[in-house]
Short mmCIF file of C-alpha atoms and ligand atoms in Angstrom, two decimals:
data_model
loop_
_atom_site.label_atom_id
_atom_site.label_comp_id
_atom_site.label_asym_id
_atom_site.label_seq_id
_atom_site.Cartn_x
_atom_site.Cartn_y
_atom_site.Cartn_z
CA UNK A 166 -20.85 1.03 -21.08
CA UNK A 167 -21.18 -2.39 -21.62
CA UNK A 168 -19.06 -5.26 -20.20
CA UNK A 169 -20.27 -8.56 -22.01
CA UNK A 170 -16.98 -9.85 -22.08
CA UNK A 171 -16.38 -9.09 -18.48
CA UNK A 172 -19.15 -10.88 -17.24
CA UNK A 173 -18.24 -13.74 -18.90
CA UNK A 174 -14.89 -14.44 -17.67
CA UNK A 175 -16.56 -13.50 -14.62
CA UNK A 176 -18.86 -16.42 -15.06
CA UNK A 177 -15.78 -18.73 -15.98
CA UNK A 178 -13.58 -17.46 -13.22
CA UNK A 179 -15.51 -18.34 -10.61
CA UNK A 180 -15.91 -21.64 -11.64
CA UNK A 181 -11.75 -22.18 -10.94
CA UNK A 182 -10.98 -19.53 -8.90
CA UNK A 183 -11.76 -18.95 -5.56
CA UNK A 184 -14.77 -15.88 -6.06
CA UNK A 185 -13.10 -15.41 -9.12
CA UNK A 186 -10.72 -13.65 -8.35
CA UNK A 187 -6.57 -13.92 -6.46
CA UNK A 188 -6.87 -11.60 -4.04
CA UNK A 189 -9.97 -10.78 -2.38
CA UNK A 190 -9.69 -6.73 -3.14
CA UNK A 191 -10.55 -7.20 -6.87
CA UNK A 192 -13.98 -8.49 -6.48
CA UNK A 193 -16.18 -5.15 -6.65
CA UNK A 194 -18.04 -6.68 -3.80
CA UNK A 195 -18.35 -3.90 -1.71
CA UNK A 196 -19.20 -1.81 -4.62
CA UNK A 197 -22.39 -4.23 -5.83
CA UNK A 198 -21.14 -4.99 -9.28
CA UNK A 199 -18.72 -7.72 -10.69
CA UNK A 200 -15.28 -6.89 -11.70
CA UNK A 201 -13.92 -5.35 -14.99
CA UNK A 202 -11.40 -7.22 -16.71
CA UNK A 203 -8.34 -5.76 -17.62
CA UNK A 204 -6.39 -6.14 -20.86
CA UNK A 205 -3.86 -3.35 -21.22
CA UNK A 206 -2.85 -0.37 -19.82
CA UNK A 207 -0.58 2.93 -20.90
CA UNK A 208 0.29 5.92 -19.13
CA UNK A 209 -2.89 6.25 -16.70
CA UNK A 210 -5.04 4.68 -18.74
CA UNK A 211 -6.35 0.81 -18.61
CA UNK A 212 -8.88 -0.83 -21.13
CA UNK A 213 -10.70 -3.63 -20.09
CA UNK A 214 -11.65 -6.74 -22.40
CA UNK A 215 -14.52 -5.12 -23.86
CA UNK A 216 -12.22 -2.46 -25.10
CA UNK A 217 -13.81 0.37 -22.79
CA UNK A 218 -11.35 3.34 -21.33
CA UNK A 219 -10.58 4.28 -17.90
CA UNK A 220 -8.53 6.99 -16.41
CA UNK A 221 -6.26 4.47 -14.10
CA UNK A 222 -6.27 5.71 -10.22
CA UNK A 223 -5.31 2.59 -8.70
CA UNK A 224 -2.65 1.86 -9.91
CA UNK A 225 -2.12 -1.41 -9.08
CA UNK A 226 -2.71 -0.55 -5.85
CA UNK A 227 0.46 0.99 -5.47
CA UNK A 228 3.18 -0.15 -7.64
CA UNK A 229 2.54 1.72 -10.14
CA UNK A 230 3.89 5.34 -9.09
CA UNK A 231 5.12 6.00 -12.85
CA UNK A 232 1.99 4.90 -14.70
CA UNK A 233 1.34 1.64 -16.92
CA UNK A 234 4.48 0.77 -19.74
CA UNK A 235 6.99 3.51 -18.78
CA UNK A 236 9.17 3.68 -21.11
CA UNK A 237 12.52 3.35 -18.90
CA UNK A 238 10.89 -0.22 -16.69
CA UNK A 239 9.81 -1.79 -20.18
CA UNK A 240 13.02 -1.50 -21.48
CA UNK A 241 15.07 -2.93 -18.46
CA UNK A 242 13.09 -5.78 -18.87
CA UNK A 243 13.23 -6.20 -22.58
CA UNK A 244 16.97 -6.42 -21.61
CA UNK A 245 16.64 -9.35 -19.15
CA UNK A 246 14.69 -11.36 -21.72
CA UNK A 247 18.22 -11.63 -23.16
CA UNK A 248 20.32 -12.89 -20.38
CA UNK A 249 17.63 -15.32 -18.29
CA UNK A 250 14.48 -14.59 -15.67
CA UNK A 251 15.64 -16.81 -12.87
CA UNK A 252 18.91 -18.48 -11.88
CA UNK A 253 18.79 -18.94 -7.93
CA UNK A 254 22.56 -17.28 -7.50
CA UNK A 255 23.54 -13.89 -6.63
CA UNK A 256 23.12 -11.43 -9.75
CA UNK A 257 24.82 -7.88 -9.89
CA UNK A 258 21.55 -5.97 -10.32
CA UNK A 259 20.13 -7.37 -6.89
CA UNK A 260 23.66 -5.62 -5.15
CA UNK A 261 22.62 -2.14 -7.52
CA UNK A 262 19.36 -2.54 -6.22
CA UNK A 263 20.03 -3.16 -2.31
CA UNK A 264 22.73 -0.31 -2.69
CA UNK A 265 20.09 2.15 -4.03
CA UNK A 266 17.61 1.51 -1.32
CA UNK A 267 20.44 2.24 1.21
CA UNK A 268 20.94 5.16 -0.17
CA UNK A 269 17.38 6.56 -0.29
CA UNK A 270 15.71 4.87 2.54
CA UNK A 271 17.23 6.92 5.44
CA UNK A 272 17.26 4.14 8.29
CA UNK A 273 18.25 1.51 5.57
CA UNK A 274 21.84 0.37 6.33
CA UNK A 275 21.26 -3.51 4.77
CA UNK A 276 18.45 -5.28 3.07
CA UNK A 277 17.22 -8.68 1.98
CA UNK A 278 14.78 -8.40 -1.08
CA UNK A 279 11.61 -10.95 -0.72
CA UNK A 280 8.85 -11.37 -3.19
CA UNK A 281 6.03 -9.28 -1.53
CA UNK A 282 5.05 -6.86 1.02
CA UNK A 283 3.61 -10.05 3.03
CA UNK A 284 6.47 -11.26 2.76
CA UNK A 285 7.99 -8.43 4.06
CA UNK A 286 6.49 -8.06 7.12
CA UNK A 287 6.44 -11.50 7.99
CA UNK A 288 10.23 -11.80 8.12
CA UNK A 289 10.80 -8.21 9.94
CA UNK A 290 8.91 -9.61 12.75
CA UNK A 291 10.44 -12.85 12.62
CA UNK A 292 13.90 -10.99 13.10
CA UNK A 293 12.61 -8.52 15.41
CA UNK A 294 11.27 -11.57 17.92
CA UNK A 295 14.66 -13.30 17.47
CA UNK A 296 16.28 -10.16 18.07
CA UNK A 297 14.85 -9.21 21.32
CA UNK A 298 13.82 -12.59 22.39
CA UNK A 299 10.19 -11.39 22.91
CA UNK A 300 6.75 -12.70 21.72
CA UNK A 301 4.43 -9.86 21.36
CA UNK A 302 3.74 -7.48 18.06
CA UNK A 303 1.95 -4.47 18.57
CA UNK A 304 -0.36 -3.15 15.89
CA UNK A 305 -2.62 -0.46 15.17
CA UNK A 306 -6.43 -1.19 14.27
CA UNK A 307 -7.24 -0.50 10.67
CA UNK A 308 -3.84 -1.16 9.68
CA UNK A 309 -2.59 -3.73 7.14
CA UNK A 310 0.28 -5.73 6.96
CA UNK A 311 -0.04 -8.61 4.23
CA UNK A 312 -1.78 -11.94 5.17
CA UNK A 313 0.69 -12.15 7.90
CA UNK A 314 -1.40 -15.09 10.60
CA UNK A 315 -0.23 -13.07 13.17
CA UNK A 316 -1.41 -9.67 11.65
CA UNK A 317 -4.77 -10.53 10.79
CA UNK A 318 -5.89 -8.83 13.60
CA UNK A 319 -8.14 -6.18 13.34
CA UNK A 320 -6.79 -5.11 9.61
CA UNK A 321 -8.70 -2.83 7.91
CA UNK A 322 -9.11 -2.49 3.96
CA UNK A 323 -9.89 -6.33 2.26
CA UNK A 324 -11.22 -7.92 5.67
CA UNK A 325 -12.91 -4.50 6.86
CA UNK A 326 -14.99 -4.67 3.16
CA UNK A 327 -15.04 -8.14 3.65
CA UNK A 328 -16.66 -8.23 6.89
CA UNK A 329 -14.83 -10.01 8.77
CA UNK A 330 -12.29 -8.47 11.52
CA UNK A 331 -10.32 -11.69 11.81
CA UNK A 332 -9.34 -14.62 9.53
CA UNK A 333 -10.48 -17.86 9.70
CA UNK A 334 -7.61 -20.54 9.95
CA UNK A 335 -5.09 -18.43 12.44
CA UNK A 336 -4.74 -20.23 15.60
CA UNK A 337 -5.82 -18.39 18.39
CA UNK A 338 -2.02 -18.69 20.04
CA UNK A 339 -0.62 -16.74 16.96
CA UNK A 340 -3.55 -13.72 17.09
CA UNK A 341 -2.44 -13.99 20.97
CA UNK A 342 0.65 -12.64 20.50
CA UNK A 343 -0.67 -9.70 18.81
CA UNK A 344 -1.71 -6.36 20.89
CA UNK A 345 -3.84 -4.54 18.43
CA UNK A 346 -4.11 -0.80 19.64
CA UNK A 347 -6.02 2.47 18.01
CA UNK A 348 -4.08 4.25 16.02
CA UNK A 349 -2.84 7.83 16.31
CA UNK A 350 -3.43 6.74 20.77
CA UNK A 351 -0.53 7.36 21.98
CA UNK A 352 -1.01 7.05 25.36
CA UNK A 353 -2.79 3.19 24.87
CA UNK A 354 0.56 2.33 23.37
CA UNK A 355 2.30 4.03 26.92
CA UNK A 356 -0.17 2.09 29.22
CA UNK A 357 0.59 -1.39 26.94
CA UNK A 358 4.48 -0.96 27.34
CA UNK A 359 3.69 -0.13 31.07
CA UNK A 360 2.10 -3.15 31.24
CA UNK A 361 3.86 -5.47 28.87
CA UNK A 362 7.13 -3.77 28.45
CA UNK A 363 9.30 -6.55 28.99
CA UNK A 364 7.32 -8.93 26.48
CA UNK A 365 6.81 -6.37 23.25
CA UNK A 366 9.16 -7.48 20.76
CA UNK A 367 8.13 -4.88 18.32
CA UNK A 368 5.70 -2.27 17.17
CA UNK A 369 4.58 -2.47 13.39
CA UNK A 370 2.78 0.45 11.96
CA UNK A 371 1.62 2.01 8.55
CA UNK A 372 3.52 5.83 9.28
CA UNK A 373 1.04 6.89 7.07
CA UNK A 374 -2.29 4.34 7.31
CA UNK A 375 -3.01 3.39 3.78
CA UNK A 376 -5.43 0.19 4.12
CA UNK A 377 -8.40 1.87 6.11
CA UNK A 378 -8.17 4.96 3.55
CA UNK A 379 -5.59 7.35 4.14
CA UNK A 380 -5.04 8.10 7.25
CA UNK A 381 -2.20 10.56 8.48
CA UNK A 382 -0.14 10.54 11.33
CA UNK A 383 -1.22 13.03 14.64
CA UNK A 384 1.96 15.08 14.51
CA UNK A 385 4.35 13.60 17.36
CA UNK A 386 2.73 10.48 16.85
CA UNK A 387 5.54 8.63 15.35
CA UNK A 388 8.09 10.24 17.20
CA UNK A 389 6.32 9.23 20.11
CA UNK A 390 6.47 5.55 19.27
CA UNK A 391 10.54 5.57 18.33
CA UNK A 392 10.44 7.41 22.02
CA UNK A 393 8.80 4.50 23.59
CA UNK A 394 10.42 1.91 21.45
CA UNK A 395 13.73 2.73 22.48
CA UNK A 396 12.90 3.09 26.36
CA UNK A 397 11.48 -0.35 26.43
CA UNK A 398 14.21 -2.09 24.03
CA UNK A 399 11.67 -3.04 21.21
CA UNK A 400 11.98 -3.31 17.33
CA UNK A 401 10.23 -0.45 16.04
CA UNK A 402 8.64 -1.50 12.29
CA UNK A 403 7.73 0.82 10.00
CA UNK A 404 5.94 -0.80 7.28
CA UNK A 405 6.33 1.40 3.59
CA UNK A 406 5.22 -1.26 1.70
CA UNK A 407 2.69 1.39 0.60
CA UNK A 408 4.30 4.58 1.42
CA UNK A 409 7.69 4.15 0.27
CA UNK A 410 8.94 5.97 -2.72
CA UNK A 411 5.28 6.67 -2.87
CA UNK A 412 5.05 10.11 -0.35
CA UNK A 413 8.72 11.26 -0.66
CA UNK A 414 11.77 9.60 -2.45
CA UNK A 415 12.88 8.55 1.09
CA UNK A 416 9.55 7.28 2.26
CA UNK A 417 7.32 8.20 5.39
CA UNK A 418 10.61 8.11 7.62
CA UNK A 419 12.07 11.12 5.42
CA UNK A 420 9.03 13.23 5.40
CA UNK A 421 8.48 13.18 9.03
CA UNK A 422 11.73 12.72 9.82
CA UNK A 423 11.64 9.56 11.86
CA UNK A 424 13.62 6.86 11.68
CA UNK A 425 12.67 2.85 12.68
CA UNK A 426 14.72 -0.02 13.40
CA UNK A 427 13.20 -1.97 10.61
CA UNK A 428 11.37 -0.56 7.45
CA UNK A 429 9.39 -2.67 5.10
CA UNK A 430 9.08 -2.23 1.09
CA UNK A 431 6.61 -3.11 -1.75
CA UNK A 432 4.51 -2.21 -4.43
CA UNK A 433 6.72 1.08 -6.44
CA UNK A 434 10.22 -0.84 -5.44
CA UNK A 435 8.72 -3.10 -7.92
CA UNK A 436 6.98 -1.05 -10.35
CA UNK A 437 4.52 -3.53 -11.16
CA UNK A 438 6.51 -7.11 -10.56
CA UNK A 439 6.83 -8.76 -7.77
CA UNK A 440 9.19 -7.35 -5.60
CA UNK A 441 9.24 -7.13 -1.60
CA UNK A 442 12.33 -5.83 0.99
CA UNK A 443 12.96 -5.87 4.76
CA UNK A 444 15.90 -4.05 6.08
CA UNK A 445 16.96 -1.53 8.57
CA UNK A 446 19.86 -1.97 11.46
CA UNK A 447 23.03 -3.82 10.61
CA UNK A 448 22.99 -5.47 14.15
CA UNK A 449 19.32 -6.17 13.80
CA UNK A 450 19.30 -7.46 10.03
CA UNK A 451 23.17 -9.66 11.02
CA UNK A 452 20.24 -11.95 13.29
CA UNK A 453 18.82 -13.15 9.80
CA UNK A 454 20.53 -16.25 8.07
CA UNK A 455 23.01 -17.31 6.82
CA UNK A 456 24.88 -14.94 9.46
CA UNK A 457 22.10 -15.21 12.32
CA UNK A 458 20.24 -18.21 13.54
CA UNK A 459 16.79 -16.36 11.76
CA UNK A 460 15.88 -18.22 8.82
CA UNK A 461 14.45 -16.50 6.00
CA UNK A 462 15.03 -17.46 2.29
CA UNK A 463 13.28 -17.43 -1.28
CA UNK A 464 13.49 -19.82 -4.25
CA UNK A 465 13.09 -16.53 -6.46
CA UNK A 466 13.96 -13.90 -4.15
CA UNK A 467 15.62 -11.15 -5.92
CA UNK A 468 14.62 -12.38 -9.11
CA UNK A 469 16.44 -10.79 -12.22
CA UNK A 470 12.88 -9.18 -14.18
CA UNK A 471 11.63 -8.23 -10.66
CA UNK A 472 15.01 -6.52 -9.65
CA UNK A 473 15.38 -4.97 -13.36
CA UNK A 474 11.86 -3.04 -13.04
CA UNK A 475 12.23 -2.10 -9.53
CA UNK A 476 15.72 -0.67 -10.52
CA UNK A 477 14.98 1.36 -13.45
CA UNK A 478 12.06 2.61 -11.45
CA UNK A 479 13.89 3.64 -8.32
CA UNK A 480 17.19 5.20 -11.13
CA UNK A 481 14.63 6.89 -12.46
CA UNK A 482 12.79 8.93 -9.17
CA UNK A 483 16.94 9.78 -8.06
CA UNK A 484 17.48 10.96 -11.18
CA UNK A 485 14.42 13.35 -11.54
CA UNK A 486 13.51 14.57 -8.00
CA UNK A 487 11.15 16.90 -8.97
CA UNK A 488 8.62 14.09 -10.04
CA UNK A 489 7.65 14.10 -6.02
CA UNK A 490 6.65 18.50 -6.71
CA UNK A 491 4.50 17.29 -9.25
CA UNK A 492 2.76 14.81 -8.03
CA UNK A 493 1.89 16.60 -5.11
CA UNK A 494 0.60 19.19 -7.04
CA UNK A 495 -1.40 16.72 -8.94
CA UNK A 496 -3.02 14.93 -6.21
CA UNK A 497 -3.69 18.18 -4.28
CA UNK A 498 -5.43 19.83 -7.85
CA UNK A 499 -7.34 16.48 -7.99
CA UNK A 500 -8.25 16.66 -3.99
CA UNK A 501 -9.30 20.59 -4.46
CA UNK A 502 -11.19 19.77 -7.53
CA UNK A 503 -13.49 16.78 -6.10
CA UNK A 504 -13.75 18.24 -2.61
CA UNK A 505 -15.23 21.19 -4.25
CA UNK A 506 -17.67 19.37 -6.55
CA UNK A 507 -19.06 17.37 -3.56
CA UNK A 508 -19.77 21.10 -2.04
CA UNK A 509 -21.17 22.53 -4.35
CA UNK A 510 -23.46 19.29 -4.95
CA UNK A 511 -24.29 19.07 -0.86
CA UNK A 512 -22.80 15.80 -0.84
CA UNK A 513 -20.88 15.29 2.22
CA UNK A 514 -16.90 14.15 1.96
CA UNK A 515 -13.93 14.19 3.97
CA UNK A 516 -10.49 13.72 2.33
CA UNK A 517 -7.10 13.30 3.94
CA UNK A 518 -4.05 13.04 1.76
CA UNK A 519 -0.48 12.78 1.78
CA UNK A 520 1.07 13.30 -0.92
CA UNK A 521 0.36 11.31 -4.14
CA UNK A 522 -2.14 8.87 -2.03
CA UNK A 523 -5.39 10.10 -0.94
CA UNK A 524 -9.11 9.40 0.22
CA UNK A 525 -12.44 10.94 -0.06
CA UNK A 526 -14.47 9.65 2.83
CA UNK A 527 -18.27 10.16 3.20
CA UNK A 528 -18.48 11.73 6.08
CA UNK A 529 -19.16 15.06 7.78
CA UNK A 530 -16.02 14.37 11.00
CA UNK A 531 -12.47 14.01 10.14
CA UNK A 532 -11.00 10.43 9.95
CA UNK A 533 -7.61 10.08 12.43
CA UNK A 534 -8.36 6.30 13.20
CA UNK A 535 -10.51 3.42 12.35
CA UNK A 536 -13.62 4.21 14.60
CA UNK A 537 -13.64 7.25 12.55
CA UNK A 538 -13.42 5.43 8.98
CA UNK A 539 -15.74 2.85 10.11
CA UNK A 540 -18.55 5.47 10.47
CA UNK A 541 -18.31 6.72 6.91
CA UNK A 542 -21.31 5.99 4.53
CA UNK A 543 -20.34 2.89 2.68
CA UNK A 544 -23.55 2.88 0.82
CA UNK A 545 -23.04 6.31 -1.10
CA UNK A 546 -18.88 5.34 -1.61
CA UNK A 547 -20.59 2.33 -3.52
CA UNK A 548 -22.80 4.10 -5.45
CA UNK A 549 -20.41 7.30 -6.03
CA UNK A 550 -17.93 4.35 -7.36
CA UNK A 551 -20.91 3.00 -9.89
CA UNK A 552 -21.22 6.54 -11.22
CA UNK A 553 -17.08 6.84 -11.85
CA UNK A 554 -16.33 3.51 -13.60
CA UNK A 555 -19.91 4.36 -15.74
CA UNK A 556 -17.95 7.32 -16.78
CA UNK A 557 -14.15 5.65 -17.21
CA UNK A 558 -12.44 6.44 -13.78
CA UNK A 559 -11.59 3.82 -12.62
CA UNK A 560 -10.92 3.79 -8.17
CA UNK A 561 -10.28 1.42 -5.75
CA UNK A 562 -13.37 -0.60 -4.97
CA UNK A 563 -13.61 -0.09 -1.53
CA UNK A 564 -14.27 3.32 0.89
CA UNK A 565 -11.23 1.71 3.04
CA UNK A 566 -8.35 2.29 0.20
CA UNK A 567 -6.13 5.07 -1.09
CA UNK A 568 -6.39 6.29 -4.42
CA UNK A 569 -3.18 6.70 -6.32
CA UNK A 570 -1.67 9.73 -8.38
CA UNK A 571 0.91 8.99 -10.63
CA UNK A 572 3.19 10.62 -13.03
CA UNK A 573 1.67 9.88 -16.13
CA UNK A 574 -1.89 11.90 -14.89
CA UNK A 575 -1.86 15.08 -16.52
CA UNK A 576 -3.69 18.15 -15.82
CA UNK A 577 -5.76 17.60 -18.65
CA UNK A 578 -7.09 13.91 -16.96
CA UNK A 579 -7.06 15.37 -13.42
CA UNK A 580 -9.47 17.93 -14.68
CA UNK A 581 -11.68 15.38 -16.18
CA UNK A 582 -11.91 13.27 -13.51
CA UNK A 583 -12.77 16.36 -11.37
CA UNK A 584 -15.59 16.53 -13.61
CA UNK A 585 -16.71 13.08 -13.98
CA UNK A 586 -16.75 13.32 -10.05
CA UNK A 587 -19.18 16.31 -10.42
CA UNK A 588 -21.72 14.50 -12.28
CA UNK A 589 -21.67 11.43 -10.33
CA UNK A 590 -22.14 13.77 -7.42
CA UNK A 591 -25.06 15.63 -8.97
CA UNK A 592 -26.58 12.40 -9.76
CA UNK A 593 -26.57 11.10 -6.25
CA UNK A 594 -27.93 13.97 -4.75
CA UNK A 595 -30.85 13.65 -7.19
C1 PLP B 214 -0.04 -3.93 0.26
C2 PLP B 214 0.50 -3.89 1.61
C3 PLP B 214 1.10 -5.01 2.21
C4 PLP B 214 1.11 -6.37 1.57
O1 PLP B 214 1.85 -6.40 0.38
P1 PLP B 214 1.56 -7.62 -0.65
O2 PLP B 214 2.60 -7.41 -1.70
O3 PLP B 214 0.16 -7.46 -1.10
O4 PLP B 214 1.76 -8.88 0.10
C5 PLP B 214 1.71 -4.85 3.44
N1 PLP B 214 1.70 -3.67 4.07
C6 PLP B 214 1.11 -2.58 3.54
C7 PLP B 214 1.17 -1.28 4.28
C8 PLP B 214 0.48 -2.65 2.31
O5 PLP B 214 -0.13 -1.57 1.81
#
């Protein structure tokens, strides 16, 4: 496979780009090569510019839970090409929108739409402080919330690849007000609210972990944490930036049945623009301005090409239900197929999965936190990752992601990738 072109832009990136690259993810860097460039996509394919294929299972790295150029998001925006991208007044299709996610995000009762899952987060804390008039955020280790200064605090995926377990440039009184705890503990998050009850404004978690590979919920786990959030008066936070519409039409809350005071959204409520949401509580969310003394705002928040692909997407998973049957059945054929070639090639893997997101972890133990993910074998992901994209399957660059399923994989490319993943595995154990 050759990648002239690639390397070139590569070459010229880097020379006006910060590594190259806008976000840190996309730099193979973990993986030992440089980055593909990408010119088009279809379905669950993507070509890059030297006009090789892949089989697409990223995704985006999330958005993209109907595949690249469905038919029913590149139409609504064809349609807003029409009437105008950006006006900075209230539009009809950000009320349709904001109605629909109150109607499939259980806990939902009103929303404001942002531009990003940062975003997101960063204003659901702001409102949960200013709702309970405390400082402190509790987190979960491995877990990922956006470039948040307060979050980036022991974060998992980007920074764990990266290196680095904190950011440079966050004042140290901002990471103070953090409590970062290990996730799927239960009883550290008892002994902090026995000892900081009265100061823990909220707890913000990932209901299923997504950014230190994916990482399920213990069962009771979550329940456990709306238990104590409700004895001690704090803002619980779920953040679905990654899980939402993603494991059920109703998110993490709906599949486990329970519900936060604040959810955050992302990636599919977008489809593939930039789209963000926090919302939850009417008493919580009436604290945010113009009807609460929070301040949050956006020049291009609910912008009208944003809102138009989010809103075809999200019509589109109401309308046809059964999309969330086959994609589990997908991901758990793909999961079956590549746990089984790593067997029979003696290469050790884990996988956990929940639905259409997934991970294959080298190692031997299972992985319920980020002690466990940190063990796994970095060194063969990187090289197992080298063998895929040699043979067009293209995964997330780093052992700490999720790789996606999404509609538009067929049997037909879940088998192939099955055995692609074979002969990569044979290869390494050669
Ligand atoms: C991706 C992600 C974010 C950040 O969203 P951006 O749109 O990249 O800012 C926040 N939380 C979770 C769980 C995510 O997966």
């Amino acid at each position: 496979m050759v990648h002239d072109r690639s390397s070139a832009l590569f070459e010229r990136a880097q020379r006006v780009i910060p590594g190259g690259v806008n976000s840190p993810a996309r730099a193979f860097r973990a993986v030992g090569r440089e980055p593909v460039f990408i010119r088009n996509g279809e379905g669950c394919r993507i070509w890059d510019c030297d006009g090789n294929e892949y089989i697409d299972f990223v995704g985006s790295w999330g958005p993209l839970l109907l595949g690249h150029r469905h038919p029913v998001v590149v139409e609504a925006l064809r349609e807003v090409l029409d009437v105008g991208t950006s006006f900075g007044a209230p539009t009809e299709a950000e009320v349709e929108l904001a109605e629909l996610i109150a109607e499939l995000v259980p806990s939902v009762e009103t929303v404001r739409l942002v531009n990003s899952g940062t975003e997101a987060t960063m204003s659901a804390l702001r409102v949960a402080r200013g709702f309970t008039g405390r400082d402190v955020t509790v987190k979960f280790v491995g877990n990922y919330h956006g470039h948040v200064d307060s979050l980036l605090v022991r974060a998992g995926s980007g920074l764990a690849t990266l290196g680095i377990s904190d950011s440079g440039g966050v004042p140290a009184a901002f990471a103070g007000t953090t409590l970062p705890l290990e996730f799927n503990d239960i009883g550290a998050v008892e002994r902090a609210f026995d000892r900081r009850g009265n100061e823990i404004a909220s707890v913000i978690v990932e209901p299923v972990a997504g950014n230190m590979g994916c990482v399920p919920p213990r069962p009771g786990f979550l329940q456990a944490l709306r238990d104590l959030c409700t004895k001690h008066g704090a803002v619980l936070i779920f953040d679905e930036v990654m899980t939402g519409f993603r494991v059920a039409l109703g998110g993490a809350q709906s599949l486990y049945g329970v519900m936060p005071d604040l959810t955050t959204l992302g990636k599919v409520i977008g489809s593939g623009l930039p789209v963000g949401a926090f919302g939850g509580r009417r008493e919580i969310m009436e604290r945010v301005a113009p009807l609460g003394a929070v301040y949050q705002a956006g020049t291009l928040s609910g912008n009208p090409l944003a809102v138009a692909g989010g809103l075809a997407a999200l019509r589109h998973l109401r309308e046809n239900p059964g999309i969330y049957d086959r994609l589990e059945t997908a991901a758990a054929r793909l999961q079956a197929g590549v746990v089984g070639a790593a067997d029979a090639a003696g290469v050790e893997i884990t996988s956990n999965r929940v639905g259409a997101m997934l991970t294959f972890f080298f190692t031997g133990q299972q992985v319920r936190c980020w002690e466990d993910a940190a063990a796994c074998d970095t060194g063969a992901f990187a090289k197992y990752f080298r063998e895929m994209l040699g043979r067009g399957i293209y995964l997330p660059c780093s052992q700490y992601e999720a790789l996606f399923v999404a509609t538009s994989h067929g049997n037909g490319d879940i088998d192939h990738a099955v055995a692609c993943a074979a002969d990569a595995f044979a290869s390494m154990a050669r």
